[in-house]
Amino acid sequence: MKVTFVSRHEGVERRFELQGNSAIIGRGREDLVVEIDLVWDARVSRPHARVWREGDELWIEDLQSKRGTVVDGVELRGRSTRLGPGTIVTVGDTQLTVEMEVPAKESKPDAFQATEAPVEIVPDSNAALNPADALVPAAKSTDLEQRLAQLCEIPILIAAEPRFDRRLQLVVDELVSLIPGAARGALLLTDPATDKLLLSASAPAGQAAVSLRLARRALETREAFIWHEADEPGVAHPSVLRHRIATGMYAPVRWGDEVLGVLCADHPDRAARFAPGDLALLRVVAQYAGMAVVRHRTAEALRRQSDFTNRLFGGRFPPRVREELMRHAMADSLTLGTRQSPVTVLISDIRGFTRLSEQLGPQRLSDLLNDYFPLLIEAIFRHGGSIDRFVGDAIFAVFGSPEPDANQEENAVRAALDMQAAARALSALRASRGAGTCEIGVGVDCGTVLHGFIGNAERMEFAVVGDAANYASRYCAGAGPGQILISSAVNARVWNLVEAEPVVIQTKHEGDVHAHLVRGLVER
């Protein structure tokens, strides 16, 4: 019987006249002989399908190809089918049409050979020759190679998938595709809070067939095993009966000493149990699943840590400074220690806070602070200031640290004016609703101080220490409701920008201290 395959790909027609008993369809390489070499079609697997003779009949089977083999519109999955004259076989983007001719007297050559072009087999000089290899049928050899290639691709596919749930589904899909005798598969992960097994993926999707008893056995023994209904004749297990599990495999999903869940595969009607080689593949894929779970948990932990660090920095520093600090923190180059340089310190607090707290009570006082503080902090950030610390109703802010600022005194005064404007606007709004209101006083001083990050990796604080911080506190204490007091040193640097009048405040330790009461910006 003369058999010819006519290939058509992108308008180009080629003919393969075959003789012999079997042939491989695919794309050849140095270590793989392919008789029907469709090298031009990248969607064709290396060994894609096999055709063979049985008497006067021609048969075809898919060799676990990546994209499958379609015969007259029907996809082959784990089975073979007979070919006849005019049958159309689709592999990748190539169509193969079967032509069969029975001559009057047919000879049967020993070799099955494609006549389009000779194939030169180049032996691999680095490979050791094994005489037993000659006893392995070509189809089984290529099937093993294909399964190993698919197994090696699974980690690559997992790494390329951004969504965690899809990674888990991919693991189960690849498992069922990898093991010919597996009709269904499922992945269950242990909930750390409740120790329950949660269904994370199944194939076919939404059709999980799992024996919880067998899954728990895999968890407790930490060993993979093959189970068959013949192992327990006459014993009825509800989940086994409900899902019609005839034979199955279960493997713990592990990473190091931690058991994360269970991966399983089964068949509802399979008379024979799975082979040891199938169990070995299941164990490898379970390890890939463990890798995916641990990678996800590590990424989530890093994200939470990053969010916490961002909140830690974000609550104290303006956006530009925050980004720079985050960059140094992630690169482990954040400098611990203090330096001495000029800064400007701004301190604000609420006037009559003790009386106000008695009037409002804890909950209403908390609501008031939650309304005022974000607006005051935003005003500080808007002008490049950083938050040194909060003490009750007081805000300690610094300008010129941790990053230098040539206009730090002006920025501090502008921030103080914005803070008072924001407090007045919010008080008017709250008063219209009948809610409690407050007023703040602000003090500003400048000078050379010690400032920077102090502590260690376990406990790190941003601190400002020096006379400017102490005197800013005095000016803040001397400021009345809605007032801003600045030191003479600050006034000397902003005198042409603000309208201010000299005042004298009394302090407990320093006596009379000269200050300037800021009325507003100079109108230009």
Short mmCIF file of C-alpha atoms in Angstrom, two decimals:
data_model
loop_
_atom_site.label_atom_id
_atom_site.label_comp_id
_atom_site.label_asym_id
_atom_site.label_seq_id
_atom_site.Cartn_x
_atom_site.Cartn_y
_atom_site.Cartn_z
CA MET A 1 0.00 0.00 0.00
CA LYS A 2 1.43 3.32 -1.10
CA VAL A 3 0.79 6.15 1.35
CA THR A 4 1.41 9.83 0.63
CA PHE A 5 0.87 12.79 2.97
CA VAL A 6 0.28 16.09 1.17
CA SER A 7 1.15 19.00 3.47
CA ARG A 8 -0.20 22.53 3.03
CA HIS A 9 1.17 25.44 5.00
CA GLU A 10 0.77 29.12 4.09
CA GLY A 11 -0.09 28.23 0.51
CA VAL A 12 2.93 25.96 0.02
CA GLU A 13 2.27 22.30 -0.84
CA ARG A 14 4.75 19.50 -0.15
CA ARG A 15 4.45 15.73 -0.57
CA PHE A 16 5.80 12.97 1.64
CA GLU A 17 5.71 9.50 0.07
CA LEU A 18 6.11 6.91 2.81
CA GLN A 19 6.99 3.26 2.99
CA GLY A 20 7.41 0.97 5.96
CA ASN A 21 5.50 0.37 9.16
CA SER A 22 5.65 3.56 11.27
CA ALA A 23 6.73 7.19 11.15
CA ILE A 24 6.89 10.25 13.39
CA ILE A 25 5.29 13.58 12.46
CA GLY A 26 6.95 16.65 13.98
CA ARG A 27 10.02 18.86 13.77
CA GLY A 28 13.38 17.16 13.71
CA ARG A 29 16.59 17.98 15.49
CA GLU A 30 20.02 16.41 15.81
CA ASP A 31 18.98 14.01 18.55
CA LEU A 32 15.52 13.23 17.15
CA VAL A 33 14.75 11.62 13.78
CA VAL A 34 11.39 12.75 12.38
CA GLU A 35 10.26 11.12 9.13
CA ILE A 36 7.58 13.71 8.30
CA ASP A 37 9.58 16.82 9.17
CA LEU A 38 7.39 19.94 9.31
CA VAL A 39 10.32 22.13 10.28
CA TRP A 40 8.68 25.27 8.87
CA ASP A 41 5.80 25.20 11.38
CA ALA A 42 6.83 26.47 14.83
CA ARG A 43 3.47 25.39 16.33
CA VAL A 44 4.30 21.74 15.69
CA SER A 45 5.92 19.88 18.59
CA ARG A 46 9.23 18.09 18.10
CA PRO A 47 7.58 14.64 18.19
CA HIS A 48 3.97 15.60 17.49
CA ALA A 49 2.17 12.45 16.30
CA ARG A 50 2.90 8.90 15.13
CA VAL A 51 1.40 6.98 12.20
CA TRP A 52 1.72 3.22 11.71
CA ARG A 53 0.40 0.31 9.66
CA GLU A 54 -1.64 -2.63 10.86
CA GLY A 55 -2.10 -4.84 7.81
CA ASP A 56 -3.90 -2.72 5.23
CA GLU A 57 -4.98 -0.12 7.79
CA LEU A 58 -3.24 3.14 8.68
CA TRP A 59 -3.49 4.54 12.22
CA ILE A 60 -2.43 7.75 13.99
CA GLU A 61 -1.94 8.77 17.63
CA ASP A 62 -0.98 12.05 19.30
CA LEU A 63 2.33 12.02 21.21
CA GLN A 64 1.24 14.38 24.01
CA SER A 65 1.84 17.34 21.73
CA LYS A 66 1.55 20.87 23.06
CA ARG A 67 -1.36 21.90 20.83
CA GLY A 68 -2.88 18.55 19.97
CA THR A 69 -3.64 16.64 16.77
CA VAL A 70 -6.95 17.06 14.95
CA VAL A 71 -8.28 14.40 12.55
CA ASP A 72 -11.20 15.51 10.36
CA GLY A 73 -12.11 18.15 12.93
CA VAL A 74 -11.92 15.85 15.97
CA GLU A 75 -9.07 16.29 18.44
CA LEU A 76 -7.18 13.23 19.59
CA ARG A 77 -6.80 12.99 23.34
CA GLY A 78 -5.18 9.85 24.75
CA ARG A 79 -6.47 7.65 21.92
CA SER A 80 -5.69 6.60 18.37
CA THR A 81 -7.83 6.63 15.24
CA ARG A 82 -7.76 5.08 11.79
CA LEU A 83 -6.86 7.09 8.69
CA GLY A 84 -8.38 6.65 5.27
CA PRO A 85 -8.03 8.19 1.79
CA GLY A 86 -8.82 11.92 1.96
CA THR A 87 -8.53 12.16 5.75
CA ILE A 88 -7.27 15.61 6.83
CA VAL A 89 -4.85 15.71 9.76
CA THR A 90 -4.14 19.12 11.32
CA VAL A 91 -0.97 19.63 13.34
CA GLY A 92 -0.04 23.17 14.30
CA ASP A 93 -0.78 25.38 11.29
CA THR A 94 -0.16 22.57 8.78
CA GLN A 95 -2.79 20.37 7.12
CA LEU A 96 -1.85 16.87 6.01
CA THR A 97 -4.13 15.13 3.49
CA VAL A 98 -3.84 11.33 3.27
CA GLU A 99 -3.55 9.71 -0.15
CA MET A 100 -3.58 5.90 -0.25
CA GLU A 101 -3.04 3.66 -3.28
CA VAL A 102 -3.01 -0.13 -3.25
CA PRO A 103 -0.80 -1.44 -6.14
CA ALA A 104 -1.38 -4.77 -7.84
CA LYS A 105 1.68 -6.19 -6.24
CA GLU A 106 3.06 -4.40 -3.27
CA SER A 107 6.53 -4.87 -1.84
CA LYS A 108 7.31 -4.20 1.79
CA PRO A 109 10.68 -2.56 2.36
CA ASP A 110 12.33 -2.77 5.70
CA ALA A 111 12.55 0.95 6.38
CA PHE A 112 9.89 3.63 6.61
CA GLN A 113 11.40 6.64 4.88
CA ALA A 114 10.30 10.09 3.68
CA THR A 115 11.41 10.60 0.08
CA GLU A 116 11.22 14.39 -0.05
CA ALA A 117 14.73 14.83 1.28
CA PRO A 118 17.35 12.49 2.73
CA VAL A 119 17.91 12.70 6.47
CA GLU A 120 21.46 12.55 7.77
CA ILE A 121 21.73 11.21 11.31
CA VAL A 122 24.68 12.76 13.15
CA PRO A 123 25.60 10.79 16.26
CA ASP A 124 26.21 12.74 19.45
CA SER A 125 29.85 12.21 20.32
CA ASN A 126 29.21 13.21 23.94
CA ALA A 127 26.42 10.69 24.51
CA ALA A 128 27.20 7.17 25.77
CA LEU A 129 25.74 4.44 23.61
CA ASN A 130 23.39 2.11 25.45
CA PRO A 131 22.55 -1.16 23.64
CA ALA A 132 19.25 -1.31 25.53
CA ASP A 133 18.13 1.85 23.74
CA ALA A 134 17.77 -0.13 20.54
CA LEU A 135 15.14 -2.29 22.23
CA VAL A 136 12.92 0.72 23.13
CA PRO A 137 10.22 1.37 20.49
CA ALA A 138 10.54 4.74 18.79
CA ALA A 139 7.08 5.86 19.89
CA LYS A 140 7.79 5.19 23.57
CA SER A 141 11.16 6.96 23.39
CA THR A 142 9.69 10.08 21.84
CA ASP A 143 6.74 9.97 24.26
CA LEU A 144 9.14 9.95 27.20
CA GLU A 145 11.14 12.81 25.71
CA GLN A 146 7.97 14.80 25.16
CA ARG A 147 6.78 14.26 28.74
CA LEU A 148 10.16 15.25 30.14
CA ALA A 149 10.20 18.36 27.97
CA GLN A 150 6.71 19.27 29.18
CA LEU A 151 7.78 18.65 32.77
CA CYS A 152 10.73 21.01 32.37
CA GLU A 153 8.48 23.74 30.96
CA ILE A 154 6.15 23.84 33.97
CA PRO A 155 8.38 26.09 36.17
CA ILE A 156 8.81 28.47 33.23
CA LEU A 157 5.05 28.67 32.73
CA ILE A 158 4.51 29.24 36.46
CA ALA A 159 7.05 32.06 36.54
CA ALA A 160 5.46 33.74 33.52
CA GLU A 161 1.93 33.77 35.00
CA PRO A 162 1.35 36.90 37.14
CA ARG A 163 -1.83 35.73 38.91
CA PHE A 164 -1.49 33.24 41.76
CA ASP A 165 -4.83 31.47 41.16
CA ARG A 166 -3.93 30.92 37.50
CA ARG A 167 -0.54 29.51 38.48
CA LEU A 168 -2.24 26.89 40.61
CA GLN A 169 -4.72 26.07 37.85
CA LEU A 170 -1.83 25.76 35.40
CA VAL A 171 -0.12 23.24 37.70
CA VAL A 172 -3.20 20.99 37.75
CA ASP A 173 -3.85 21.34 34.01
CA GLU A 174 -0.26 20.40 33.20
CA LEU A 175 -0.41 17.45 35.60
CA VAL A 176 -3.46 15.95 33.88
CA SER A 177 -1.91 16.57 30.47
CA LEU A 178 1.41 15.08 31.55
CA ILE A 179 0.10 11.76 32.90
CA PRO A 180 -1.83 9.80 30.20
CA GLY A 181 -3.87 7.77 32.70
CA ALA A 182 -5.06 10.84 34.64
CA ALA A 183 -8.58 11.95 33.78
CA ARG A 184 -8.92 14.46 36.65
CA GLY A 185 -6.70 16.37 39.05
CA ALA A 186 -6.99 18.68 42.03
CA LEU A 187 -4.83 20.85 44.28
CA LEU A 188 -5.82 21.48 47.90
CA LEU A 189 -3.91 23.88 50.16
CA THR A 190 -4.01 23.91 53.93
CA ASP A 191 -5.53 27.01 55.53
CA PRO A 192 -2.92 28.10 58.14
CA ALA A 193 -5.65 29.52 60.41
CA THR A 194 -8.04 26.54 60.48
CA ASP A 195 -5.95 23.62 59.15
CA LYS A 196 -8.75 22.90 56.66
CA LEU A 197 -7.98 21.75 53.12
CA LEU A 198 -9.13 24.43 50.67
CA LEU A 199 -9.74 23.56 47.02
CA SER A 200 -7.41 25.82 45.03
CA ALA A 201 -7.59 24.33 41.51
CA SER A 202 -9.11 21.37 39.68
CA ALA A 203 -9.13 19.87 36.21
CA PRO A 204 -11.60 19.85 34.62
CA ALA A 205 -12.24 23.24 36.22
CA GLY A 206 -15.03 23.10 38.79
CA GLN A 207 -15.14 19.29 38.83
CA ALA A 208 -12.96 18.32 41.77
CA ALA A 209 -12.82 14.59 42.53
CA VAL A 210 -10.98 14.18 45.82
CA SER A 211 -11.08 11.70 48.67
CA LEU A 212 -10.43 13.76 51.81
CA ARG A 213 -9.50 10.58 53.65
CA LEU A 214 -6.73 9.86 51.15
CA ALA A 215 -5.70 13.52 51.08
CA ARG A 216 -5.34 13.52 54.88
CA ARG A 217 -3.31 10.35 54.63
CA ALA A 218 -0.85 12.09 52.32
CA LEU A 219 -0.63 15.02 54.74
CA GLU A 220 -0.08 12.87 57.81
CA THR A 221 2.41 10.41 56.29
CA ARG A 222 4.14 13.09 54.16
CA GLU A 223 4.48 10.44 51.48
CA ALA A 224 3.09 10.09 47.96
CA PHE A 225 1.18 6.91 47.16
CA ILE A 226 -0.97 5.11 44.56
CA TRP A 227 -4.41 3.93 45.56
CA HIS A 228 -6.74 1.49 43.77
CA GLU A 229 -10.23 0.36 44.71
CA ALA A 230 -8.92 -3.21 44.76
CA ASP A 231 -6.74 -2.25 47.75
CA GLU A 232 -9.84 -2.04 49.96
CA PRO A 233 -12.47 -4.45 48.58
CA GLY A 234 -15.87 -4.13 50.20
CA VAL A 235 -14.98 -0.91 52.04
CA ALA A 236 -17.28 1.98 51.13
CA HIS A 237 -15.90 5.51 51.32
CA PRO A 238 -18.51 8.20 50.57
CA SER A 239 -16.23 10.54 48.62
CA VAL A 240 -14.75 7.68 46.60
CA LEU A 241 -18.21 6.44 45.67
CA ARG A 242 -19.58 9.89 44.99
CA HIS A 243 -16.76 10.81 42.62
CA ARG A 244 -16.37 7.29 41.19
CA ILE A 245 -12.65 7.14 41.94
CA ALA A 246 -11.35 3.83 40.64
CA THR A 247 -7.67 4.63 41.07
CA GLY A 248 -5.78 7.68 42.20
CA MET A 249 -2.47 9.17 43.26
CA TYR A 250 -1.90 11.57 46.16
CA ALA A 251 1.24 13.54 46.98
CA PRO A 252 1.91 16.10 49.74
CA VAL A 253 2.79 19.59 48.51
CA ARG A 254 5.91 20.36 50.50
CA TRP A 255 8.55 23.03 50.78
CA GLY A 256 11.36 22.13 53.13
CA ASP A 257 9.80 20.67 56.29
CA GLU A 258 6.46 22.42 55.81
CA VAL A 259 3.52 20.56 54.24
CA LEU A 260 1.41 23.10 52.34
CA GLY A 261 -1.30 20.88 50.88
CA VAL A 262 -2.04 17.89 48.63
CA LEU A 263 -1.90 17.35 44.86
CA CYS A 264 -3.85 14.42 43.41
CA ALA A 265 -4.88 12.79 40.14
CA ASP A 266 -7.39 10.03 39.47
CA HIS A 267 -9.39 8.09 36.89
CA PRO A 268 -13.04 7.03 37.37
CA ASP A 269 -13.00 3.94 35.16
CA ARG A 270 -9.41 2.80 34.94
CA ALA A 271 -9.00 -0.88 35.59
CA ALA A 272 -5.22 -0.73 36.02
CA ARG A 273 -3.52 1.27 38.73
CA PHE A 274 -1.07 4.08 37.98
CA ALA A 275 2.56 3.16 37.36
CA PRO A 276 5.52 4.13 39.60
CA GLY A 277 6.71 6.48 36.87
CA ASP A 278 3.39 8.32 37.05
CA LEU A 279 3.81 8.71 40.79
CA ALA A 280 7.32 10.12 40.27
CA LEU A 281 5.89 12.74 37.89
CA LEU A 282 3.19 13.63 40.43
CA ARG A 283 5.80 14.19 43.11
CA VAL A 284 7.81 16.51 40.86
CA VAL A 285 4.74 18.54 39.93
CA ALA A 286 3.78 18.71 43.63
CA GLN A 287 7.19 20.22 44.29
CA TYR A 288 6.51 22.82 41.57
CA ALA A 289 3.20 23.59 43.28
CA GLY A 290 5.02 24.08 46.58
CA MET A 291 7.45 26.42 44.86
CA ALA A 292 4.54 28.48 43.48
CA VAL A 293 2.86 28.70 46.91
CA VAL A 294 6.04 29.72 48.74
CA ARG A 295 6.91 32.24 46.05
CA HIS A 296 3.45 33.79 46.42
CA ARG A 297 3.66 33.90 50.21
CA THR A 298 7.13 35.46 50.08
CA ALA A 299 5.94 38.09 47.60
CA GLU A 300 2.94 38.86 49.81
CA ALA A 301 5.16 39.18 52.89
CA LEU A 302 7.50 41.53 51.01
CA ARG A 303 4.52 43.55 49.80
CA ARG A 304 3.15 43.89 53.33
CA GLN A 305 6.59 44.84 54.61
CA SER A 306 6.94 47.38 51.81
CA ASP A 307 3.49 48.79 52.57
CA PHE A 308 4.39 49.06 56.24
CA THR A 309 7.71 50.76 55.45
CA ASN A 310 5.95 53.09 53.06
CA ARG A 311 3.38 53.98 55.72
CA LEU A 312 6.16 54.45 58.26
CA PHE A 313 8.02 56.87 56.01
CA GLY A 314 4.89 58.24 54.38
CA GLY A 315 3.40 59.40 57.67
CA ARG A 316 6.46 61.49 58.50
CA PHE A 317 8.07 62.70 55.29
CA PRO A 318 6.90 64.55 52.16
CA PRO A 319 6.61 62.52 48.91
CA ARG A 320 9.96 63.48 47.38
CA VAL A 321 11.90 62.73 50.58
CA ARG A 322 9.85 59.57 51.15
CA GLU A 323 10.78 58.16 47.74
CA GLU A 324 14.46 58.83 48.37
CA LEU A 325 14.35 57.19 51.80
CA MET A 326 12.49 54.19 50.39
CA ARG A 327 15.11 53.83 47.68
CA HIS A 328 17.91 53.80 50.28
CA ALA A 329 15.97 51.44 52.56
CA MET A 330 15.36 48.91 49.76
CA ALA A 331 19.04 49.10 48.77
CA ASP A 332 20.08 48.70 52.44
CA SER A 333 21.99 51.98 52.17
CA LEU A 334 19.95 54.08 54.61
CA THR A 335 22.53 55.82 56.78
CA LEU A 336 22.07 55.52 60.52
CA GLY A 337 23.46 58.28 62.72
CA THR A 338 23.11 62.01 63.16
CA ARG A 339 24.74 65.00 61.52
CA GLN A 340 25.00 68.63 62.57
CA SER A 341 23.55 71.28 60.29
CA PRO A 342 21.04 74.17 60.27
CA VAL A 343 17.35 73.22 60.29
CA THR A 344 14.06 74.97 61.00
CA VAL A 345 11.72 73.49 63.59
CA LEU A 346 7.95 74.04 63.63
CA ILE A 347 5.80 72.97 66.58
CA SER A 348 2.03 73.25 66.81
CA ASP A 349 -0.49 72.19 69.41
CA ILE A 350 -4.13 72.72 70.28
CA ARG A 351 -4.99 75.53 72.66
CA GLY A 352 -6.91 74.45 75.75
CA PHE A 353 -6.57 70.76 74.90
CA THR A 354 -7.17 69.52 78.46
CA ARG A 355 -10.41 71.48 78.79
CA LEU A 356 -11.48 70.38 75.31
CA SER A 357 -10.90 66.71 76.11
CA GLU A 358 -13.05 66.98 79.21
CA GLN A 359 -15.86 68.58 77.21
CA LEU A 360 -15.86 66.20 74.24
CA GLY A 361 -14.98 62.84 75.76
CA PRO A 362 -12.62 60.23 74.22
CA GLN A 363 -14.60 59.31 71.08
CA ARG A 364 -15.53 62.84 69.99
CA LEU A 365 -12.00 64.03 70.78
CA SER A 366 -10.58 61.24 68.61
CA ASP A 367 -12.89 62.27 65.77
CA LEU A 368 -11.73 65.88 66.12
CA LEU A 369 -8.05 64.95 65.95
CA ASN A 370 -8.70 62.69 62.95
CA ASP A 371 -10.25 65.67 61.17
CA TYR A 372 -7.59 68.28 62.00
CA PHE A 373 -4.32 66.33 61.91
CA PRO A 374 -4.43 65.18 58.24
CA LEU A 375 -4.95 68.80 57.09
CA LEU A 376 -2.11 70.10 59.27
CA ILE A 377 0.25 67.32 58.13
CA GLU A 378 -0.65 67.95 54.49
CA ALA A 379 0.28 71.63 54.88
CA ILE A 380 3.68 70.64 56.31
CA PHE A 381 4.35 68.16 53.51
CA ARG A 382 3.26 70.64 50.87
CA HIS A 383 6.16 72.91 51.84
CA GLY A 384 8.78 70.15 52.18
CA GLY A 385 8.64 69.58 55.93
CA SER A 386 9.05 66.26 57.74
CA ILE A 387 7.34 65.06 60.91
CA ASP A 388 9.76 64.49 63.76
CA ARG A 389 7.14 63.13 66.16
CA PHE A 390 3.63 63.47 67.57
CA VAL A 391 3.12 64.09 71.29
CA GLY A 392 -0.56 64.07 72.20
CA ASP A 393 -2.07 67.06 70.42
CA ALA A 394 1.33 68.48 69.40
CA ILE A 395 3.08 68.10 66.05
CA PHE A 396 6.90 68.44 65.86
CA ALA A 397 7.99 69.19 62.27
CA VAL A 398 11.41 69.97 60.78
CA PHE A 399 12.43 71.69 57.53
CA GLY A 400 15.88 71.02 56.06
CA SER A 401 16.10 67.43 57.31
CA PRO A 402 16.67 64.69 56.33
CA GLU A 403 17.27 66.48 52.99
CA PRO A 404 18.85 69.97 52.93
CA ASP A 405 16.55 72.89 52.02
CA ALA A 406 17.97 76.31 51.11
CA ASN A 407 14.58 77.94 51.71
CA GLN A 408 13.72 76.08 54.89
CA GLU A 409 12.77 79.16 56.99
CA GLU A 410 10.43 80.53 54.32
CA ASN A 411 8.87 77.10 53.76
CA ALA A 412 8.29 76.64 57.50
CA VAL A 413 6.51 79.99 57.81
CA ARG A 414 4.39 79.33 54.73
CA ALA A 415 3.46 75.92 56.15
CA ALA A 416 2.46 77.55 59.48
CA LEU A 417 0.21 80.04 57.64
CA ASP A 418 -1.39 77.21 55.65
CA MET A 419 -1.94 75.23 58.84
CA GLN A 420 -3.77 78.11 60.49
CA ALA A 421 -5.88 78.69 57.36
CA ALA A 422 -6.80 74.99 57.19
CA ALA A 423 -7.69 74.92 60.91
CA ARG A 424 -9.96 77.97 60.54
CA ALA A 425 -11.76 76.50 57.51
CA LEU A 426 -12.29 73.15 59.22
CA SER A 427 -13.51 74.82 62.41
CA ALA A 428 -16.13 76.76 60.42
CA LEU A 429 -17.29 73.56 58.74
CA ARG A 430 -17.52 71.60 61.99
CA ALA A 431 -19.30 74.47 63.73
CA SER A 432 -21.95 74.47 60.99
CA ARG A 433 -22.63 70.82 61.85
CA GLY A 434 -22.69 71.46 65.60
CA ALA A 435 -19.44 69.52 66.12
CA GLY A 436 -16.63 70.57 68.45
CA THR A 437 -13.90 72.90 67.17
CA CYS A 438 -10.39 73.90 68.22
CA GLU A 439 -7.66 76.42 67.50
CA ILE A 440 -3.92 75.88 67.29
CA GLY A 441 -0.82 77.84 68.17
CA VAL A 442 2.41 77.52 66.15
CA GLY A 443 6.03 78.30 67.04
CA VAL A 444 9.01 78.33 64.64
CA ASP A 445 12.75 78.61 65.30
CA CYS A 446 15.91 77.80 63.32
CA GLY A 447 19.49 76.89 64.18
CA THR A 448 22.15 74.21 64.07
CA VAL A 449 21.03 70.90 65.60
CA LEU A 450 21.87 67.21 65.60
CA HIS A 451 19.40 65.35 63.38
CA GLY A 452 19.04 62.03 61.53
CA PHE A 453 18.15 58.36 62.03
CA ILE A 454 19.21 56.86 65.34
CA GLY A 455 18.95 53.29 66.65
CA ASN A 456 19.44 50.00 64.82
CA ALA A 457 17.62 47.70 62.39
CA GLU A 458 15.27 46.52 65.17
CA ARG A 459 14.31 50.00 66.39
CA MET A 460 15.03 53.07 64.34
CA GLU A 461 13.83 56.63 65.00
CA PHE A 462 14.15 59.98 63.26
CA ALA A 463 15.21 62.62 65.78
CA VAL A 464 16.09 66.31 66.00
CA VAL A 465 18.06 67.47 69.08
CA GLY A 466 19.17 71.03 69.79
CA ASP A 467 18.27 74.54 70.96
CA ALA A 468 16.11 75.22 67.90
CA ALA A 469 13.77 72.40 68.94
CA ASN A 470 13.67 73.62 72.53
CA TYR A 471 12.96 77.24 71.63
CA ALA A 472 10.36 76.32 68.98
CA SER A 473 8.49 74.67 71.83
CA ARG A 474 8.70 77.91 73.86
CA TYR A 475 7.37 79.97 70.95
CA CYS A 476 4.54 77.47 70.43
CA ALA A 477 3.60 77.67 74.12
CA GLY A 478 3.56 81.48 73.91
CA ALA A 479 1.38 81.60 70.81
CA GLY A 480 -2.30 82.29 71.40
CA PRO A 481 -5.18 80.58 69.56
CA GLY A 482 -4.71 81.06 65.81
CA GLN A 483 -1.27 82.72 66.25
CA ILE A 484 2.18 82.04 64.78
CA LEU A 485 5.29 83.10 66.71
CA ILE A 486 8.70 82.97 65.03
CA SER A 487 12.14 83.61 66.47
CA SER A 488 14.25 86.64 65.64
CA ALA A 489 16.58 84.34 63.68
CA VAL A 490 13.70 83.16 61.49
CA ASN A 491 12.37 86.72 61.09
CA ALA A 492 15.80 87.89 59.96
CA ARG A 493 15.53 85.49 57.01
CA VAL A 494 11.88 86.10 56.02
CA TRP A 495 11.47 89.79 56.96
CA ASN A 496 10.71 90.80 53.36
CA LEU A 497 8.12 88.05 52.89
CA VAL A 498 5.88 88.35 55.98
CA GLU A 499 4.18 91.02 57.98
CA ALA A 500 5.27 90.52 61.61
CA GLU A 501 5.45 92.57 64.78
CA PRO A 502 7.87 92.08 67.66
CA VAL A 503 6.49 90.67 70.89
CA VAL A 504 7.93 89.43 74.19
CA ILE A 505 6.87 86.11 75.71
CA GLN A 506 7.59 84.89 79.20
CA THR A 507 9.12 81.46 79.69
CA LYS A 508 9.71 79.45 82.86
CA HIS A 509 13.44 78.86 82.46
CA GLU A 510 14.72 81.44 79.97
CA GLY A 511 12.74 84.44 81.24
CA ASP A 512 11.57 86.98 78.68
CA VAL A 513 12.15 85.85 75.10
CA HIS A 514 11.81 88.11 72.05
CA ALA A 515 9.66 86.78 69.20
CA HIS A 516 7.72 88.01 66.19
CA LEU A 517 3.98 87.56 65.70
CA VAL A 518 3.25 86.74 62.05
CA ARG A 519 0.21 88.50 60.63
CA GLY A 520 0.48 87.17 57.07
CA LEU A 521 2.43 87.37 53.85
CA VAL A 522 3.47 90.71 52.41
CA GLU A 523 1.08 91.75 49.66
CA ARG A 524 2.97 92.27 46.41
#
